[in-house]
Amino acid sequence: RKEVEQDPGPFNVPEGATVAFNCTYSNSASQSFFWYRQDCRKEPKLLMSVYSSGNEDGRFTAQLNRASQYISLLIRDSKLSDSATYLCVVNMGTGSARQLTFGSGTQLTVLP
Amino acid sequence: NAGVTQTPKFQVLKTGQSMTLQCAQDMNHNSMYWYRQDPGMGLRLIYYSASEGTTDKGEVPNGYNVSRLNKREFSLRLESAAPSQTSVYFCANRETYNSPLHFGNGTRLTVT
C-alpha cells in the first residue's frame, strides 16, 4: 500500500461545479497535512494547510479525518483557472527526519 | 525576494557525463531538499539537509551526491548520468519540521 494515495482522475467538471478530492495516508502518527497545486511543467505551490478542525480559504475547504486517515479538498464554484493537478502531502516521521510524502496527484480540468 | 532559485532550467546530458544542479535560497531556512518528479510517480525525495553541514539520504539517493556548504546553497551532483535519471528536479526548503515546502522552478534534465 502506498503511504499517500490519491485518485488520479482526471476529473472533468463544468465551470461553477463543486468538486471534491480525497487522499488517504497510512501512517497514523502523521503530524501535518497540506494541499499543493501544480500547473503543467511548473513547480508545486502550496494551496493550503489542513488543520484538525478543518479550514476554509475562499472557495477552498480542507478537512482532516484522523480516525479514517484521510484528508479532503473541496472546491466550490470551479473556475477555469482551477485546472491543475492537486497534490496531497503528508508530514511523516520524527524530528529532523520528518519528511513530506507526496501523493501522485489528482488532475482537474474545469470546462467552459 | 527570489525564494528558492535553481540553475540551470534545462539540461541535456549524454550517458556517463557529470553535472551539478545548483540551488540557492534567500529565505534563511535551515532545511533544504532535492526531489525528482517522474510521470505517474509523484515527487520522490533524493536527499535532504536538515541544517548547514548535514545531509541525509531520502527515498531514491542512488546515483546522486549532495553538498550543503553553507546555509544558503544545496547542490545536487550526478557523477555519471544515466537515462533513468531523466526527470524534473526540484529543490525546496522549509522553515520547521511541520512547515510546508517552498519549491524552486525546477530543472528539466534529459539524459540520452
Tab-separated table of C-alpha atoms in Angstrom:
chain	number	residue	atom	x	y	z
A	1	ARG	CA	0.000	0.000	0.000
A	2	LYS	CA	1.308	3.453	-0.875
A	3	GLU	CA	1.913	5.797	2.052
A	4	VAL	CA	-0.233	8.506	0.487
A	5	GLU	CA	-2.893	7.621	-2.062
A	6	GLN	CA	-4.973	9.843	-4.283
A	7	ASP	CA	-7.471	9.171	-7.029
A	8	PRO	CA	-5.502	10.220	-10.134
A	9	GLY	CA	-8.624	11.309	-12.004
A	10	PRO	CA	-8.884	13.003	-14.358
A	11	PHE	CA	-11.792	14.970	-13.031
A	12	ASN	CA	-13.503	16.975	-15.778
A	13	VAL	CA	-16.107	19.374	-14.394
A	14	PRO	CA	-18.042	22.334	-15.813
A	15	GLU	CA	-17.371	25.846	-14.636
A	16	GLY	CA	-19.274	26.600	-11.460
A	17	ALA	CA	-19.361	22.988	-10.280
A	18	THR	CA	-18.307	21.750	-6.869
A	19	VAL	CA	-15.624	19.075	-6.846
A	20	ALA	CA	-14.039	17.128	-4.008
A	21	PHE	CA	-10.812	15.166	-3.758
A	22	ASN	CA	-9.870	12.673	-1.105
A	23	CYS	CA	-6.477	11.447	-0.035
A	24	THR	CA	-5.683	8.566	2.320
A	25	TYR	CA	-2.491	8.123	4.317
A	26	SER	CA	-1.044	5.063	6.007
A	27	ASN	CA	0.879	6.481	8.985
A	28	SER	CA	-1.443	7.213	11.881
A	29	ALA	CA	1.295	9.274	13.569
A	30	SER	CA	1.407	11.814	10.718
A	31	GLN	CA	1.676	15.321	12.083
A	32	SER	CA	0.764	17.840	9.420
A	33	PHE	CA	-1.008	17.886	6.104
A	34	PHE	CA	-1.088	20.107	3.056
A	35	TRP	CA	-2.670	20.514	-0.343
A	36	TYR	CA	-0.484	21.749	-3.175
A	37	ARG	CA	-1.433	22.716	-6.683
A	38	GLN	CA	0.814	22.064	-9.656
A	39	ASP	CA	0.337	23.539	-13.095
A	40	CYS	CA	1.714	21.736	-16.116
A	41	ARG	CA	5.523	21.664	-16.068
A	42	LYS	CA	5.693	24.080	-13.143
A	43	GLU	CA	6.739	23.731	-9.529
A	44	PRO	CA	4.199	22.684	-6.868
A	45	LYS	CA	2.736	25.607	-4.958
A	46	LEU	CA	1.140	25.494	-1.541
A	47	LEU	CA	-2.620	25.799	-1.768
A	48	MET	CA	-3.446	25.375	1.894
A	49	SER	CA	-2.505	23.649	5.086
A	50	VAL	CA	-5.019	21.246	6.609
A	51	TYR	CA	-5.906	21.729	10.246
A	52	SER	CA	-7.602	19.280	12.585
A	53	SER	CA	-10.701	21.431	12.875
A	54	GLY	CA	-10.958	21.926	9.124
A	55	ASN	CA	-10.233	25.200	7.380
A	56	GLU	CA	-11.519	27.318	4.565
A	57	ASP	CA	-9.853	29.764	2.201
A	58	GLY	CA	-12.342	31.401	-0.129
A	59	ARG	CA	-13.761	28.713	-2.403
A	60	PHE	CA	-11.485	26.032	-0.970
A	61	THR	CA	-12.215	23.896	2.096
A	62	ALA	CA	-9.829	21.342	3.556
A	63	GLN	CA	-10.732	18.713	6.131
A	64	LEU	CA	-8.850	16.098	8.122
A	65	ASN	CA	-10.289	12.841	9.429
A	66	ARG	CA	-7.685	11.255	11.683
A	67	ALA	CA	-9.847	8.270	12.623
A	68	SER	CA	-10.176	7.195	8.996
A	69	GLN	CA	-6.781	8.618	7.991
A	70	TYR	CA	-7.815	10.807	5.113
A	71	ILE	CA	-7.839	14.436	4.121
A	72	SER	CA	-10.118	16.105	1.639
A	73	LEU	CA	-10.224	19.203	-0.522
A	74	LEU	CA	-13.478	20.770	-1.680
A	75	ILE	CA	-13.533	23.365	-4.428
A	76	ARG	CA	-16.748	25.342	-4.831
A	77	ASP	CA	-17.788	27.392	-7.858
A	78	SER	CA	-14.952	26.000	-10.007
A	79	LYS	CA	-13.118	28.426	-12.290
A	80	LEU	CA	-11.224	27.672	-15.476
A	81	SER	CA	-8.086	28.775	-13.640
A	82	ASP	CA	-8.560	25.946	-11.125
A	83	SER	CA	-7.475	23.456	-13.813
A	84	ALA	CA	-4.308	21.872	-12.430
A	85	THR	CA	-3.017	18.813	-10.623
A	86	TYR	CA	-3.717	18.771	-6.885
A	87	LEU	CA	-1.168	17.078	-4.653
A	88	CYS	CA	-1.923	15.711	-1.220
A	89	VAL	CA	1.080	15.975	1.114
A	90	VAL	CA	1.536	14.311	4.488
A	91	ASN	CA	4.286	15.020	7.013
A	92	MET	CA	5.597	11.771	8.485
A	93	GLY	CA	8.425	10.769	10.768
A	94	THR	CA	10.041	12.450	13.750
A	95	GLY	CA	12.401	15.343	14.343
A	96	SER	CA	14.756	16.336	11.567
A	97	ALA	CA	13.858	13.172	9.656
A	98	ARG	CA	10.249	14.254	9.412
A	99	GLN	CA	9.544	14.198	5.713
A	100	LEU	CA	6.814	15.301	3.437
A	101	THR	CA	5.382	12.434	1.417
A	102	PHE	CA	3.505	13.344	-1.737
A	103	GLY	CA	0.576	11.656	-3.361
A	104	SER	CA	0.762	11.166	-7.115
A	105	GLY	CA	-1.769	13.927	-7.678
A	106	THR	CA	-5.318	14.337	-8.936
A	107	GLN	CA	-5.788	16.049	-12.278
A	108	LEU	CA	-8.643	18.549	-12.535
A	109	THR	CA	-9.890	20.137	-15.736
A	110	VAL	CA	-12.601	22.782	-15.476
A	111	LEU	CA	-14.517	23.053	-18.740
A	112	PRO	CA	-16.176	26.210	-20.079
B	1	ASN	CA	12.831	38.264	-2.977
B	2	ALA	CA	13.526	35.216	-5.151
B	3	GLY	CA	12.792	32.476	-2.556
B	4	VAL	CA	14.380	29.307	-3.967
B	5	THR	CA	16.399	29.613	-7.169
B	6	GLN	CA	17.557	26.674	-9.288
B	7	THR	CA	20.002	26.587	-12.161
B	8	PRO	CA	20.034	25.533	-14.905
B	9	LYS	CA	16.393	25.390	-16.028
B	10	PHE	CA	17.102	22.838	-18.768
B	11	GLN	CA	19.979	20.445	-19.404
B	12	VAL	CA	20.707	17.645	-21.841
B	13	LEU	CA	23.479	15.194	-20.964
B	14	LYS	CA	24.942	12.166	-22.626
B	15	THR	CA	25.158	8.931	-20.643
B	16	GLY	CA	28.227	8.998	-18.414
B	17	GLN	CA	28.570	12.771	-18.252
B	18	SER	CA	28.521	14.560	-14.927
B	19	MET	CA	26.866	17.755	-13.804
B	20	THR	CA	25.842	19.710	-10.735
B	21	LEU	CA	22.414	21.198	-10.200
B	22	GLN	CA	22.547	24.368	-8.153
B	23	CYS	CA	20.018	25.587	-5.621
B	24	ALA	CA	20.118	28.732	-3.537
B	25	GLN	CA	17.649	30.247	-1.081
B	26	ASP	CA	17.242	33.701	0.379
B	27	MET	CA	14.668	32.671	2.998
B	28	ASN	CA	17.163	31.752	5.758
B	29	HIS	CA	15.535	28.352	6.302
B	30	ASN	CA	17.573	25.550	7.827
B	31	SER	CA	16.160	22.608	5.884
B	32	MET	CA	16.667	22.065	2.171
B	33	TYR	CA	15.582	19.209	-0.081
B	34	TRP	CA	16.061	17.707	-3.516
B	35	TYR	CA	13.159	15.895	-5.185
B	36	ARG	CA	12.684	14.313	-8.562
B	37	GLN	CA	9.349	14.070	-10.331
B	38	ASP	CA	8.524	11.462	-12.930
B	39	PRO	CA	5.174	10.897	-14.674
B	40	GLY	CA	2.875	8.743	-12.548
B	41	MET	CA	5.432	8.535	-9.702
B	42	GLY	CA	4.833	11.766	-7.873
B	43	LEU	CA	7.618	13.622	-6.126
B	44	ARG	CA	10.306	11.462	-4.568
B	45	LEU	CA	12.918	12.673	-2.107
B	46	ILE	CA	16.532	12.214	-3.214
B	47	TYR	CA	18.497	13.879	-0.395
B	48	TYR	CA	17.844	16.429	2.257
B	49	SER	CA	19.796	18.674	4.585
B	50	ALA	CA	18.320	19.466	7.983
B	51	SER	CA	20.927	22.156	8.603
B	52	GLU	CA	24.176	23.572	7.270
B	53	GLY	CA	26.845	20.892	7.119
B	54	THR	CA	24.484	17.893	7.399
B	55	THR	CA	22.946	15.764	4.668
B	56	ASP	CA	20.848	12.584	4.667
B	57	LYS	CA	19.540	10.155	2.099
B	58	GLY	CA	15.952	10.194	1.027
B	59	GLU	CA	13.929	7.613	-0.836
B	60	VAL	CA	15.959	7.478	-4.081
B	61	PRO	CA	19.595	8.555	-3.395
B	62	ASN	CA	21.442	6.121	-5.673
B	63	GLY	CA	23.428	7.846	-8.413
B	64	TYR	CA	23.429	11.236	-6.675
B	65	ASN	CA	25.549	13.184	-4.239
B	66	VAL	CA	24.800	16.430	-2.471
B	67	SER	CA	26.694	19.237	-0.840
B	68	ARG	CA	25.497	21.776	1.733
B	69	LEU	CA	28.475	24.080	2.191
B	70	ASN	CA	26.524	26.941	3.719
B	71	LYS	CA	23.015	27.755	4.835
B	72	ARG	CA	22.085	29.325	1.538
B	73	GLU	CA	23.159	26.691	-1.024
B	74	PHE	CA	22.407	22.999	-1.559
B	75	SER	CA	23.741	21.361	-4.716
B	76	LEU	CA	22.940	18.005	-6.322
B	77	ARG	CA	25.589	16.190	-8.348
B	78	LEU	CA	25.225	13.437	-10.893
B	79	GLU	CA	28.648	11.807	-11.241
B	80	SER	CA	27.809	9.546	-14.194
B	81	ALA	CA	24.426	10.330	-15.671
B	82	ALA	CA	22.130	7.513	-16.786
B	83	PRO	CA	18.947	7.641	-18.893
B	84	SER	CA	16.988	6.605	-15.778
B	85	GLN	CA	17.908	9.995	-14.294
B	86	THR	CA	15.909	11.811	-16.944
B	87	SER	CA	13.445	13.722	-14.805
B	88	VAL	CA	12.386	17.073	-13.449
B	89	TYR	CA	14.366	18.013	-10.350
B	90	PHE	CA	13.014	20.342	-7.705
B	91	CYS	CA	14.872	21.958	-4.856
B	92	ALA	CA	12.839	23.062	-1.846
B	93	ASN	CA	13.213	24.424	1.646
B	94	ARG	CA	11.094	24.760	4.740
B	95	GLU	CA	11.192	26.703	7.950
B	96	THR	CA	10.428	23.996	10.547
B	97	TYR	CA	9.698	20.279	10.588
B	98	ASN	CA	5.958	20.959	10.498
B	99	SER	CA	6.091	23.661	7.837
B	100	PRO	CA	5.199	23.258	4.185
B	101	LEU	CA	7.847	23.217	1.467
B	102	HIS	CA	8.727	26.096	-0.832
B	103	PHE	CA	9.898	24.948	-4.243
B	104	GLY	CA	12.246	26.320	-6.852
B	105	ASN	CA	11.228	26.448	-10.513
B	106	GLY	CA	12.782	23.100	-11.336
B	107	THR	CA	15.481	21.733	-13.638
B	108	ARG	CA	14.393	19.626	-16.589
B	109	LEU	CA	17.135	17.083	-17.252
B	110	THR	CA	17.322	14.717	-20.195
B	111	VAL	CA	19.988	12.022	-20.360
B	112	THR	CA	20.451	10.437	-23.778
